[in-house]
Amino acid sequence: MKIQISDNIIRHYLKNVYFINGHSYAGKSTMVRMLAQRFDMVHCGENYHDVFPRSKLSRWKQPGLCYFDTMSGWREWLNMTPEEHWTWTNQVSKECVEIEILELIRLAASGKKVIVDTNIPPDVLREISSYNRVAIMICDPPDVCATRFFDREDPDKKFIMEQIRLCPDPEATLQNFNSWALYHPPLEVDWAQTGFFTYTRSDFENDTREEMLSALAGHFGLEEQ
């Protein structure tokens, strides 16, 4: 018998979990961190599925998550076509849902509110959460990350750039990498039309963090508590 858990049961256990999803470079990670600090919430940053032991993953059940263990090298990954990259990331997203839901249930068991930078797609969030527990952050223009991805210095981005520079043609590899953000697949999520509360970031020159924080806290009802 295949185990399935009804959405109403999951929703109950996630009643104190607040989700932020949306475009890259929209400020999701920053807002999750600031909300956690300001309102004493459990901070759950992106890629929180990494807490699951890699040794317990199955190459047959989680081929996307196991890709980095099976690829020939970083050059292979960096030279994926935009379509191939989207197919892989979409597969990873689907595989992560189970892990991320269980991890959030574990974190929420403490009784504290949890704020999460999530990759759980909107159609799943509609099943396991509610309007006032989900916020979507988008960019205007939406493809800004194609030109600003490496503006932010963090270990992952630094590592990727190092691998790009090791390729035979770094310039072409970087161009291909940036093209991933510009690819629009046939079944792309329309982040502006999810039905959830949406905050649009269009000012990338000035510090608008407090404005963004206030809007999200108001939507989540955190300032009233």
CSV table of C-alpha atoms in Angstrom, one decimal:
chain,number,residue,atom,x,y,z
A,1,MET,CA,0.0,0.0,0.0
A,2,LYS,CA,1.4,3.4,-1.0
A,3,ILE,CA,1.3,5.8,2.0
A,4,GLN,CA,-0.7,9.0,1.4
A,5,ILE,CA,-1.4,11.7,3.9
A,6,SER,CA,-4.6,13.8,3.5
A,7,ASP,CA,-4.1,17.5,2.9
A,8,ASN,CA,-6.3,18.5,5.9
A,9,ILE,CA,-4.0,16.6,8.2
A,10,ILE,CA,-0.9,18.2,6.8
A,11,ARG,CA,-2.6,21.6,7.0
A,12,HIS,CA,-3.2,21.1,10.7
A,13,TYR,CA,0.4,20.3,11.5
A,14,LEU,CA,1.6,23.3,9.4
A,15,LYS,CA,-0.8,25.8,10.9
A,16,ASN,CA,2.1,27.8,12.4
A,17,VAL,CA,4.2,27.7,9.3
A,18,TYR,CA,4.5,30.8,7.1
A,19,PHE,CA,5.7,30.4,3.5
A,20,ILE,CA,7.4,32.8,1.1
A,21,ASN,CA,8.0,31.7,-2.5
A,22,GLY,CA,8.5,33.5,-5.8
A,23,HIS,CA,11.1,34.9,-8.1
A,24,SER,CA,14.8,34.7,-7.5
A,25,TYR,CA,16.3,38.0,-6.4
A,26,ALA,CA,12.9,39.2,-5.1
A,27,GLY,CA,14.3,39.3,-1.5
A,28,LYS,CA,12.8,36.1,-0.1
A,29,SER,CA,15.9,35.0,1.9
A,30,THR,CA,16.3,38.4,3.3
A,31,MET,CA,12.7,38.7,4.4
A,32,VAL,CA,12.6,35.3,5.9
A,33,ARG,CA,15.7,36.1,8.0
A,34,MET,CA,14.4,39.5,9.1
A,35,LEU,CA,10.9,38.2,9.9
A,36,ALA,CA,12.4,35.5,12.0
A,37,GLN,CA,14.5,38.0,13.9
A,38,ARG,CA,11.8,40.6,14.3
A,39,PHE,CA,9.0,38.3,15.4
A,40,ASP,CA,11.0,35.5,17.2
A,41,MET,CA,10.2,32.9,14.6
A,42,VAL,CA,12.0,29.7,13.6
A,43,HIS,CA,14.1,30.6,10.6
A,44,CYS,CA,14.0,28.1,7.8
A,45,GLY,CA,16.2,29.2,4.8
A,46,GLU,CA,16.3,27.9,1.3
A,47,ASN,CA,17.4,24.4,0.5
A,48,TYR,CA,16.2,23.2,3.9
A,49,HIS,CA,15.7,19.8,2.3
A,50,ASP,CA,19.5,19.4,2.6
A,51,VAL,CA,18.9,18.3,6.2
A,52,PHE,CA,17.8,14.9,4.8
A,53,PRO,CA,20.9,12.6,4.7
A,54,ARG,CA,22.2,12.2,1.2
A,55,SER,CA,23.1,8.6,1.9
A,56,LYS,CA,19.4,7.9,2.4
A,57,LEU,CA,18.3,9.3,-1.0
A,58,SER,CA,17.5,6.8,-3.8
A,59,ARG,CA,18.8,7.3,-7.3
A,60,TRP,CA,15.6,5.7,-8.5
A,61,LYS,CA,13.1,7.6,-6.3
A,62,GLN,CA,15.0,10.9,-6.2
A,63,PRO,CA,17.1,11.1,-9.4
A,64,GLY,CA,17.0,14.9,-9.4
A,65,LEU,CA,18.4,15.2,-5.9
A,66,CYS,CA,21.0,12.6,-6.7
A,67,TYR,CA,22.2,14.3,-9.9
A,68,PHE,CA,25.2,15.9,-8.4
A,69,ASP,CA,26.4,12.5,-7.2
A,70,THR,CA,26.0,10.9,-10.7
A,71,MET,CA,27.1,13.7,-13.0
A,72,SER,CA,30.5,13.5,-14.7
A,73,GLY,CA,31.5,16.9,-13.3
A,74,TRP,CA,30.4,20.5,-12.9
A,75,ARG,CA,31.1,21.2,-16.6
A,76,GLU,CA,28.2,18.8,-17.4
A,77,TRP,CA,25.8,20.7,-15.2
A,78,LEU,CA,26.9,24.2,-16.4
A,79,ASN,CA,26.4,23.2,-20.0
A,80,MET,CA,22.8,22.0,-19.6
A,81,THR,CA,20.6,23.7,-22.1
A,82,PRO,CA,17.9,26.0,-20.6
A,83,GLU,CA,15.3,23.4,-21.3
A,84,GLU,CA,17.4,20.6,-19.7
A,85,HIS,CA,18.1,22.8,-16.7
A,86,TRP,CA,14.4,23.6,-16.2
A,87,THR,CA,13.5,19.9,-16.5
A,88,TRP,CA,16.0,19.0,-13.8
A,89,THR,CA,15.0,21.8,-11.4
A,90,ASN,CA,11.4,20.9,-11.9
A,91,GLN,CA,12.2,17.3,-11.0
A,92,VAL,CA,14.2,18.4,-7.9
A,93,SER,CA,11.3,20.6,-6.8
A,94,LYS,CA,8.9,17.7,-7.0
A,95,GLU,CA,11.2,15.4,-5.1
A,96,CYS,CA,11.8,18.1,-2.4
A,97,VAL,CA,8.2,18.5,-1.5
A,98,GLU,CA,7.9,15.4,0.6
A,99,ILE,CA,11.2,16.1,2.5
A,100,GLU,CA,10.3,19.8,3.0
A,101,ILE,CA,6.8,19.1,4.3
A,102,LEU,CA,8.1,16.6,6.9
A,103,GLU,CA,10.9,18.9,7.9
A,104,LEU,CA,8.5,21.7,8.5
A,105,ILE,CA,6.2,19.5,10.5
A,106,ARG,CA,9.3,18.6,12.6
A,107,LEU,CA,10.2,22.3,13.1
A,108,ALA,CA,6.6,23.3,13.9
A,109,ALA,CA,6.4,20.7,16.6
A,110,SER,CA,8.3,23.1,18.9
A,111,GLY,CA,5.2,25.3,19.1
A,112,LYS,CA,6.9,28.3,17.7
A,113,LYS,CA,6.0,30.0,14.4
A,114,VAL,CA,8.1,29.0,11.5
A,115,ILE,CA,9.0,31.3,8.5
A,116,VAL,CA,10.3,29.5,5.5
A,117,ASP,CA,11.9,30.4,2.2
A,118,THR,CA,10.3,27.6,0.3
A,119,ASN,CA,10.3,25.9,-3.1
A,120,ILE,CA,7.0,24.2,-2.6
A,121,PRO,CA,5.0,25.1,-5.6
A,122,PRO,CA,1.8,27.2,-5.4
A,123,ASP,CA,-0.5,24.3,-6.3
A,124,VAL,CA,0.8,22.3,-3.4
A,125,LEU,CA,0.7,25.3,-1.0
A,126,ARG,CA,-3.0,25.7,-1.8
A,127,GLU,CA,-3.6,22.2,-0.5
A,128,ILE,CA,-1.5,22.3,2.6
A,129,SER,CA,-1.7,25.9,3.8
A,130,SER,CA,-4.0,29.0,3.6
A,131,TYR,CA,-4.0,32.5,2.1
A,132,ASN,CA,-2.8,34.3,5.2
A,133,ARG,CA,0.1,31.8,5.6
A,134,VAL,CA,1.6,32.2,2.1
A,135,ALA,CA,3.2,35.2,0.4
A,136,ILE,CA,4.6,35.4,-3.2
A,137,MET,CA,7.5,37.8,-3.9
A,138,ILE,CA,8.1,38.7,-7.5
A,139,CYS,CA,10.5,41.0,-9.4
A,140,ASP,CA,9.7,43.6,-12.0
A,141,PRO,CA,11.3,42.9,-14.4
A,142,PRO,CA,11.0,39.2,-13.6
A,143,ASP,CA,14.3,38.2,-15.3
A,144,VAL,CA,16.4,40.6,-13.3
A,145,CYS,CA,18.3,37.7,-11.7
A,146,ALA,CA,19.8,36.9,-15.2
A,147,THR,CA,22.0,40.0,-14.8
A,148,ARG,CA,22.3,40.3,-11.0
A,149,PHE,CA,22.7,36.7,-9.9
A,150,PHE,CA,26.4,37.1,-9.0
A,151,ASP,CA,25.9,40.6,-7.5
A,152,ARG,CA,25.4,38.9,-4.1
A,153,GLU,CA,28.4,37.2,-2.7
A,154,ASP,CA,27.7,34.0,-0.9
A,155,PRO,CA,29.6,30.7,-0.9
A,156,ASP,CA,27.4,28.9,-3.4
A,157,LYS,CA,27.6,31.7,-6.0
A,158,LYS,CA,31.3,32.0,-5.5
A,159,PHE,CA,31.7,28.3,-6.1
A,160,ILE,CA,29.6,28.4,-9.2
A,161,MET,CA,31.7,31.3,-10.6
A,162,GLU,CA,34.9,29.4,-9.8
A,163,GLN,CA,33.6,26.4,-11.8
A,164,ILE,CA,32.6,28.6,-14.7
A,165,ARG,CA,36.1,30.0,-14.9
A,166,LEU,CA,37.5,26.5,-15.0
A,167,CYS,CA,35.5,25.7,-18.2
A,168,PRO,CA,37.3,25.8,-21.6
A,169,ASP,CA,35.2,28.8,-22.6
A,170,PRO,CA,34.2,30.6,-19.5
A,171,GLU,CA,32.4,33.4,-21.3
A,172,ALA,CA,30.2,31.1,-23.3
A,173,THR,CA,29.5,29.0,-20.1
A,174,LEU,CA,28.5,32.1,-18.2
A,175,GLN,CA,26.2,33.2,-21.1
A,176,ASN,CA,24.6,29.8,-21.0
A,177,PHE,CA,24.2,29.9,-17.2
A,178,ASN,CA,22.5,33.3,-17.4
A,179,SER,CA,20.2,32.0,-20.2
A,180,TRP,CA,18.6,29.6,-17.7
A,181,ALA,CA,16.9,32.5,-16.0
A,182,LEU,CA,15.5,33.8,-19.3
A,183,TYR,CA,14.0,30.4,-20.3
A,184,HIS,CA,10.2,30.3,-20.2
A,185,PRO,CA,8.9,26.8,-20.4
A,186,PRO,CA,5.4,25.9,-21.7
A,187,LEU,CA,4.2,25.0,-18.2
A,188,GLU,CA,5.8,27.9,-16.4
A,189,VAL,CA,4.2,29.1,-13.1
A,190,ASP,CA,2.6,32.5,-13.5
A,191,TRP,CA,3.8,33.9,-10.1
A,192,ALA,CA,1.6,37.0,-10.4
A,193,GLN,CA,-1.5,34.9,-10.8
A,194,THR,CA,-1.3,32.3,-8.0
A,195,GLY,CA,-4.2,33.7,-6.0
A,196,PHE,CA,-1.9,34.3,-3.0
A,197,PHE,CA,-0.8,37.7,-1.6
A,198,THR,CA,1.9,39.0,-3.9
A,199,TYR,CA,4.6,41.6,-3.2
A,200,THR,CA,6.4,43.1,-6.2
A,201,ARG,CA,10.0,44.3,-5.9
A,202,SER,CA,10.8,46.8,-8.6
A,203,ASP,CA,13.4,49.1,-6.8
A,204,PHE,CA,16.8,47.4,-6.9
A,205,GLU,CA,18.8,50.5,-6.1
A,206,ASN,CA,17.4,51.6,-2.8
A,207,ASP,CA,17.1,49.9,0.5
A,208,THR,CA,13.4,48.9,0.7
A,209,ARG,CA,13.8,46.1,3.3
A,210,GLU,CA,11.7,47.7,6.0
A,211,GLU,CA,8.9,48.5,3.5
A,212,MET,CA,8.9,44.9,2.3
A,213,LEU,CA,9.0,43.6,5.9
A,214,SER,CA,6.1,45.7,7.0
A,215,ALA,CA,3.9,44.5,4.0
A,216,LEU,CA,4.7,40.9,4.7
A,217,ALA,CA,4.2,41.1,8.5
A,218,GLY,CA,0.9,42.9,7.9
A,219,HIS,CA,-0.3,40.1,5.5
A,220,PHE,CA,0.8,37.4,7.9
A,221,GLY,CA,-0.9,39.2,10.8
A,222,LEU,CA,2.3,39.2,12.8
A,223,GLU,CA,2.2,42.8,13.9
A,224,GLU,CA,-1.2,42.2,15.6
A,225,GLN,CA,0.2,39.5,17.8
